[in-house]
Amino acid sequence: MSHTTVTAHLREAGCVFAEDEARILLEAAQETASSDFADRHAVLGRLLARRVAGEPLEQIVGWVDFAGQHIAVAPGVFVPRQRSTLLAQQSILAVQAAGESARFLEAFCGVGAVAATVSRAVHGTQIHLGDYDETALNCARLNVGAQATPHLLDCLVGLPQSLSGRFDVISAVPPYVPDSAAQYLPHEAAEYEPATALFGGADGLDLVRRLITESHDWLAPGGVLLIELGSQQQQPATDFAEALGFIGTRTLGEDEQTVVLELRRLRS
């Protein structure tokens, strides 16, 4: 199949970026199949069928372009969104401000896109990864490399006590979609990504509040917690955090729908 034919199939299926996706699928088929033309055609047909059925392109080809990197993903895991590059950028700044050999944790890390970006930008950072999903955590280890320390966690429960009060920066994209908003999710997210990586309770803040509460014991004095959430959720999250003694500032994303909330633990 030619690029034009693949594009037409994707466009008919409703893919907005059909031309770009066609190029990626053609390249994936080229890399996966043997040099035999019939084999490449068969592989491309299978990849295209999966995409037309609604499976996320990233899970099909096994990677997502995030902050200029190919980040490995696997079927069934949460795919990092481009809006989370803001969290990655803010994390880099916070780690740089913390100084040499800063200790960084990406909680709810999924495939570790933020941690991988931090690791590449600030050499010498002590990288820790935390998630409940072993498949995603394995992807994160692959993306960040052998220098990262993985932890199978329930929010922050499961971290070794030796790390208590020692993280300079904790960053996270916790599940923050309100349960009532399920109907508004794209089909590919609702059908192919785990609900536990998407939904955060009635107001979407159940795990955000848990993360804020639990992080107090793990952050170093003066340490920073960075959380991505929806812009309409920023005020209740900030109020909750400030009641626990954090100082909050906010950075609005370019889409004006996403905010990175920076919470600083006061030095004792």
Short mmCIF file of C-alpha atoms in Angstrom, two decimals:
data_model
loop_
_atom_site.label_atom_id
_atom_site.label_comp_id
_atom_site.label_asym_id
_atom_site.label_seq_id
_atom_site.Cartn_x
_atom_site.Cartn_y
_atom_site.Cartn_z
CA MET A 1 0.00 0.00 0.00
CA SER A 2 1.17 3.50 -0.79
CA HIS A 3 1.25 6.47 1.57
CA THR A 4 -1.78 7.88 -0.27
CA THR A 5 -3.79 4.68 0.21
CA VAL A 6 -2.95 4.37 3.89
CA THR A 7 -3.78 8.05 4.42
CA ALA A 8 -7.16 7.57 2.76
CA HIS A 9 -8.01 4.63 5.04
CA LEU A 10 -7.00 6.60 8.12
CA ARG A 11 -8.91 9.68 7.04
CA GLU A 12 -12.01 7.58 6.46
CA ALA A 13 -11.62 6.20 10.01
CA GLY A 14 -11.59 9.76 11.37
CA CYS A 15 -7.89 10.21 12.10
CA VAL A 16 -7.20 13.94 12.22
CA PHE A 17 -3.48 13.63 11.45
CA ALA A 18 -3.92 10.93 8.81
CA GLU A 19 -0.89 11.87 6.67
CA ASP A 20 1.52 11.89 9.61
CA GLU A 21 0.11 8.65 10.98
CA ALA A 22 0.38 6.98 7.58
CA ARG A 23 4.07 7.87 7.42
CA ILE A 24 4.66 6.44 10.90
CA LEU A 25 2.82 3.21 10.10
CA LEU A 26 4.75 2.77 6.86
CA GLU A 27 8.04 3.26 8.70
CA ALA A 28 6.98 0.81 11.43
CA ALA A 29 6.11 -1.82 8.85
CA GLN A 30 9.45 -1.26 7.13
CA GLU A 31 11.33 -1.74 10.40
CA THR A 32 9.30 -4.72 11.60
CA ALA A 33 8.95 -6.82 8.46
CA SER A 34 11.57 -8.63 6.44
CA SER A 35 12.85 -7.22 3.15
CA ASP A 36 10.21 -9.26 1.32
CA PHE A 37 7.57 -6.95 -0.20
CA ALA A 38 4.68 -9.31 0.57
CA ASP A 39 5.73 -9.50 4.22
CA ARG A 40 5.91 -5.71 4.52
CA HIS A 41 2.48 -5.41 2.92
CA ALA A 42 1.01 -7.93 5.36
CA VAL A 43 2.57 -6.25 8.38
CA LEU A 44 1.34 -2.84 7.24
CA GLY A 45 -2.15 -4.28 6.77
CA ARG A 46 -2.20 -5.55 10.35
CA LEU A 47 -0.93 -2.26 11.76
CA LEU A 48 -3.43 -0.27 9.75
CA ALA A 49 -6.31 -2.51 10.83
CA ARG A 50 -5.44 -1.94 14.47
CA ARG A 51 -5.39 1.83 14.00
CA VAL A 52 -8.64 1.88 12.05
CA ALA A 53 -10.21 -0.12 14.90
CA GLY A 54 -9.28 2.72 17.24
CA GLU A 55 -6.15 1.49 19.01
CA PRO A 56 -3.79 4.36 19.88
CA LEU A 57 -1.06 4.81 17.29
CA GLU A 58 1.58 4.94 20.02
CA GLN A 59 0.64 1.53 21.40
CA ILE A 60 0.68 0.09 17.88
CA VAL A 61 4.17 1.30 16.93
CA GLY A 62 5.55 1.05 20.48
CA TRP A 63 6.65 4.64 21.06
CA VAL A 64 5.51 8.22 21.48
CA ASP A 65 7.40 11.37 20.54
CA PHE A 66 7.74 13.31 23.80
CA ALA A 67 9.97 16.36 24.20
CA GLY A 68 12.04 15.28 21.22
CA GLN A 69 12.54 11.70 22.43
CA HIS A 70 11.11 8.35 21.41
CA ILE A 71 9.50 7.11 24.63
CA ALA A 72 8.66 3.40 24.61
CA VAL A 73 5.05 2.41 25.33
CA ALA A 74 3.29 -0.94 25.42
CA PRO A 75 -0.27 -2.05 24.65
CA GLY A 76 -2.65 -1.26 27.49
CA VAL A 77 -0.58 1.43 29.22
CA PHE A 78 -1.31 5.13 29.58
CA VAL A 79 0.20 7.10 26.69
CA PRO A 80 1.99 10.33 27.75
CA ARG A 81 0.23 13.44 26.47
CA GLN A 82 2.04 16.30 24.79
CA ARG A 83 0.66 18.71 27.39
CA SER A 84 2.83 16.97 29.98
CA THR A 85 5.95 18.48 28.42
CA LEU A 86 5.13 21.49 30.62
CA LEU A 87 5.49 19.30 33.71
CA ALA A 88 8.79 17.98 32.34
CA GLN A 89 10.07 21.51 31.77
CA GLN A 90 9.05 22.64 35.25
CA SER A 91 10.64 19.50 36.71
CA ILE A 92 13.95 20.26 35.00
CA LEU A 93 13.95 23.77 36.46
CA ALA A 94 13.16 22.47 39.95
CA VAL A 95 15.88 19.80 39.79
CA GLN A 96 18.44 22.33 38.55
CA ALA A 97 17.51 24.65 41.40
CA ALA A 98 17.94 21.82 43.91
CA GLY A 99 21.61 21.52 42.98
CA GLU A 100 24.05 18.73 42.28
CA SER A 101 22.89 15.12 42.72
CA ALA A 102 19.29 16.13 43.38
CA ARG A 103 16.95 13.26 44.23
CA PHE A 104 13.90 13.15 41.92
CA LEU A 105 10.81 10.94 41.95
CA GLU A 106 8.25 10.66 39.19
CA ALA A 107 5.18 9.33 40.99
CA PHE A 108 2.36 7.80 38.94
CA CYS A 109 5.15 7.61 36.39
CA GLY A 110 3.49 5.41 33.78
CA VAL A 111 6.17 4.93 31.15
CA GLY A 112 8.41 7.54 32.77
CA ALA A 113 8.30 10.26 30.12
CA VAL A 114 8.94 13.08 32.61
CA ALA A 115 11.73 11.22 34.40
CA ALA A 116 13.39 10.36 31.08
CA THR A 117 13.33 14.03 30.09
CA VAL A 118 14.78 15.13 33.42
CA SER A 119 17.48 12.44 33.29
CA ARG A 120 18.63 13.56 29.84
CA ALA A 121 18.60 17.26 30.73
CA VAL A 122 20.21 17.20 34.17
CA HIS A 123 23.01 14.65 34.40
CA GLY A 124 23.75 13.26 37.83
CA THR A 125 20.16 13.43 39.04
CA GLN A 126 19.18 10.48 41.23
CA ILE A 127 16.07 9.23 39.44
CA HIS A 128 13.32 7.22 41.13
CA LEU A 129 10.19 5.86 39.43
CA GLY A 130 6.93 4.92 41.09
CA ASP A 131 3.77 3.32 39.71
CA TYR A 132 1.22 0.60 40.53
CA ASP A 133 1.36 -0.88 36.99
CA GLU A 134 4.28 -3.28 36.48
CA THR A 135 4.00 -3.15 32.69
CA ALA A 136 4.23 0.63 32.67
CA LEU A 137 7.02 0.55 35.24
CA ASN A 138 9.03 -1.81 33.03
CA CYS A 139 8.62 0.65 30.15
CA ALA A 140 9.77 3.46 32.44
CA ARG A 141 12.92 1.55 33.37
CA LEU A 142 13.64 1.06 29.68
CA ASN A 143 13.07 4.74 28.92
CA VAL A 144 15.13 6.17 31.76
CA GLY A 145 17.85 3.53 31.88
CA ALA A 146 19.64 1.44 34.45
CA GLN A 147 20.44 4.44 36.63
CA ALA A 148 16.78 4.75 37.67
CA THR A 149 15.40 3.03 40.77
CA PRO A 150 11.86 1.65 40.27
CA HIS A 151 9.28 1.25 43.03
CA LEU A 152 5.94 -0.55 42.83
CA LEU A 153 3.70 1.91 44.68
CA ASP A 154 0.18 2.68 45.80
CA CYS A 155 0.45 6.46 45.45
CA LEU A 156 3.62 6.86 47.59
CA VAL A 157 2.99 3.86 49.83
CA GLY A 158 5.74 1.35 49.23
CA LEU A 159 8.72 3.70 49.15
CA PRO A 160 11.55 2.51 51.41
CA GLN A 161 11.78 4.36 54.72
CA SER A 162 15.41 5.17 53.98
CA LEU A 163 14.10 7.76 51.49
CA SER A 164 11.82 9.50 53.98
CA GLY A 165 12.35 13.27 53.84
CA ARG A 166 14.99 12.99 51.11
CA PHE A 167 13.34 13.86 47.79
CA ASP A 168 14.18 17.29 46.43
CA VAL A 169 11.53 17.09 43.70
CA ILE A 170 8.48 14.87 43.23
CA SER A 171 6.57 15.22 39.95
CA ALA A 172 3.38 13.47 38.93
CA VAL A 173 0.51 13.25 36.51
CA PRO A 174 -1.93 11.49 38.84
CA PRO A 175 -5.28 10.36 37.41
CA TYR A 176 -7.33 13.56 37.50
CA VAL A 177 -10.28 13.05 35.13
CA PRO A 178 -13.56 13.34 37.10
CA ASP A 179 -15.57 10.13 36.99
CA SER A 180 -18.50 12.05 35.45
CA ALA A 181 -16.36 13.10 32.47
CA ALA A 182 -15.88 9.57 31.12
CA GLN A 183 -18.24 10.23 28.22
CA TYR A 184 -16.03 13.06 26.97
CA LEU A 185 -12.85 11.00 26.68
CA PRO A 186 -11.61 10.03 23.20
CA HIS A 187 -12.57 6.51 22.24
CA GLU A 188 -8.96 5.34 22.09
CA ALA A 189 -8.31 6.46 25.68
CA ALA A 190 -11.50 4.99 27.11
CA GLU A 191 -11.08 1.65 25.33
CA TYR A 192 -7.33 1.08 25.35
CA GLU A 193 -5.92 2.78 28.44
CA PRO A 194 -6.49 1.59 32.04
CA ALA A 195 -9.26 3.43 33.86
CA THR A 196 -7.05 3.51 36.95
CA ALA A 197 -4.63 5.77 35.05
CA LEU A 198 -7.39 8.17 34.02
CA PHE A 199 -10.04 8.70 36.68
CA GLY A 200 -9.61 10.45 40.01
CA GLY A 201 -13.01 10.27 41.71
CA ALA A 202 -16.01 12.58 41.74
CA ASP A 203 -14.00 15.79 41.30
CA GLY A 204 -10.88 14.13 39.87
CA LEU A 205 -8.82 15.07 42.92
CA ASP A 206 -8.93 11.92 45.08
CA LEU A 207 -5.38 10.88 44.19
CA VAL A 208 -4.16 14.47 43.97
CA ARG A 209 -5.15 14.96 47.61
CA ARG A 210 -3.52 11.65 48.57
CA LEU A 211 -0.33 12.62 46.78
CA ILE A 212 -0.19 16.01 48.49
CA THR A 213 -0.80 14.47 51.90
CA GLU A 214 1.68 11.61 51.51
CA SER A 215 4.41 13.71 49.88
CA HIS A 216 4.93 15.74 53.05
CA ASP A 217 6.78 12.80 54.64
CA TRP A 218 8.96 12.17 51.59
CA LEU A 219 10.02 15.66 50.55
CA ALA A 220 13.16 17.20 51.96
CA PRO A 221 12.69 20.52 53.77
CA GLY A 222 12.21 23.08 51.02
CA GLY A 223 11.43 20.28 48.54
CA VAL A 224 9.00 20.73 45.67
CA LEU A 225 5.95 18.75 44.57
CA LEU A 226 4.85 19.35 40.96
CA ILE A 227 1.43 18.11 39.85
CA GLU A 228 -0.31 18.31 36.48
CA LEU A 229 -4.07 18.79 36.72
CA GLY A 230 -6.95 20.55 35.01
CA SER A 231 -7.11 24.33 35.22
CA GLN A 232 -10.51 24.21 36.94
CA GLN A 233 -9.05 21.97 39.64
CA GLN A 234 -6.17 24.25 40.58
CA GLN A 235 -7.93 26.30 43.25
CA PRO A 236 -9.34 23.45 45.35
CA ALA A 237 -6.03 21.59 45.07
CA THR A 238 -4.09 24.69 46.11
CA ASP A 239 -6.41 25.34 49.05
CA PHE A 240 -6.01 21.75 50.21
CA ALA A 241 -2.22 21.92 49.97
CA GLU A 242 -1.89 25.28 51.70
CA ALA A 243 -3.99 24.00 54.59
CA LEU A 244 -1.27 21.35 55.04
CA GLY A 245 1.50 23.95 55.09
CA PHE A 246 2.61 24.03 51.46
CA ILE A 247 3.17 27.22 49.48
CA GLY A 248 1.56 26.95 46.05
CA THR A 249 2.23 28.60 42.69
CA ARG A 250 0.75 27.71 39.31
CA THR A 251 1.86 27.63 35.68
CA LEU A 252 -0.84 27.55 33.02
CA GLY A 253 -0.27 25.40 29.93
CA GLU A 254 -0.53 26.73 26.39
CA ASP A 255 -3.84 24.93 25.97
CA GLU A 256 -5.20 26.89 28.95
CA GLN A 257 -6.82 23.66 30.11
CA THR A 258 -3.83 22.25 31.99
CA VAL A 259 -1.94 23.60 34.99
CA VAL A 260 1.25 22.56 36.72
CA LEU A 261 0.81 23.19 40.42
CA GLU A 262 4.10 23.75 42.27
CA LEU A 263 3.89 23.08 46.01
CA ARG A 264 6.88 23.85 48.15
CA ARG A 265 7.33 22.31 51.55
CA LEU A 266 8.35 24.89 54.11
CA ARG A 267 11.72 24.36 55.71
CA SER A 268 11.33 23.22 59.29
#
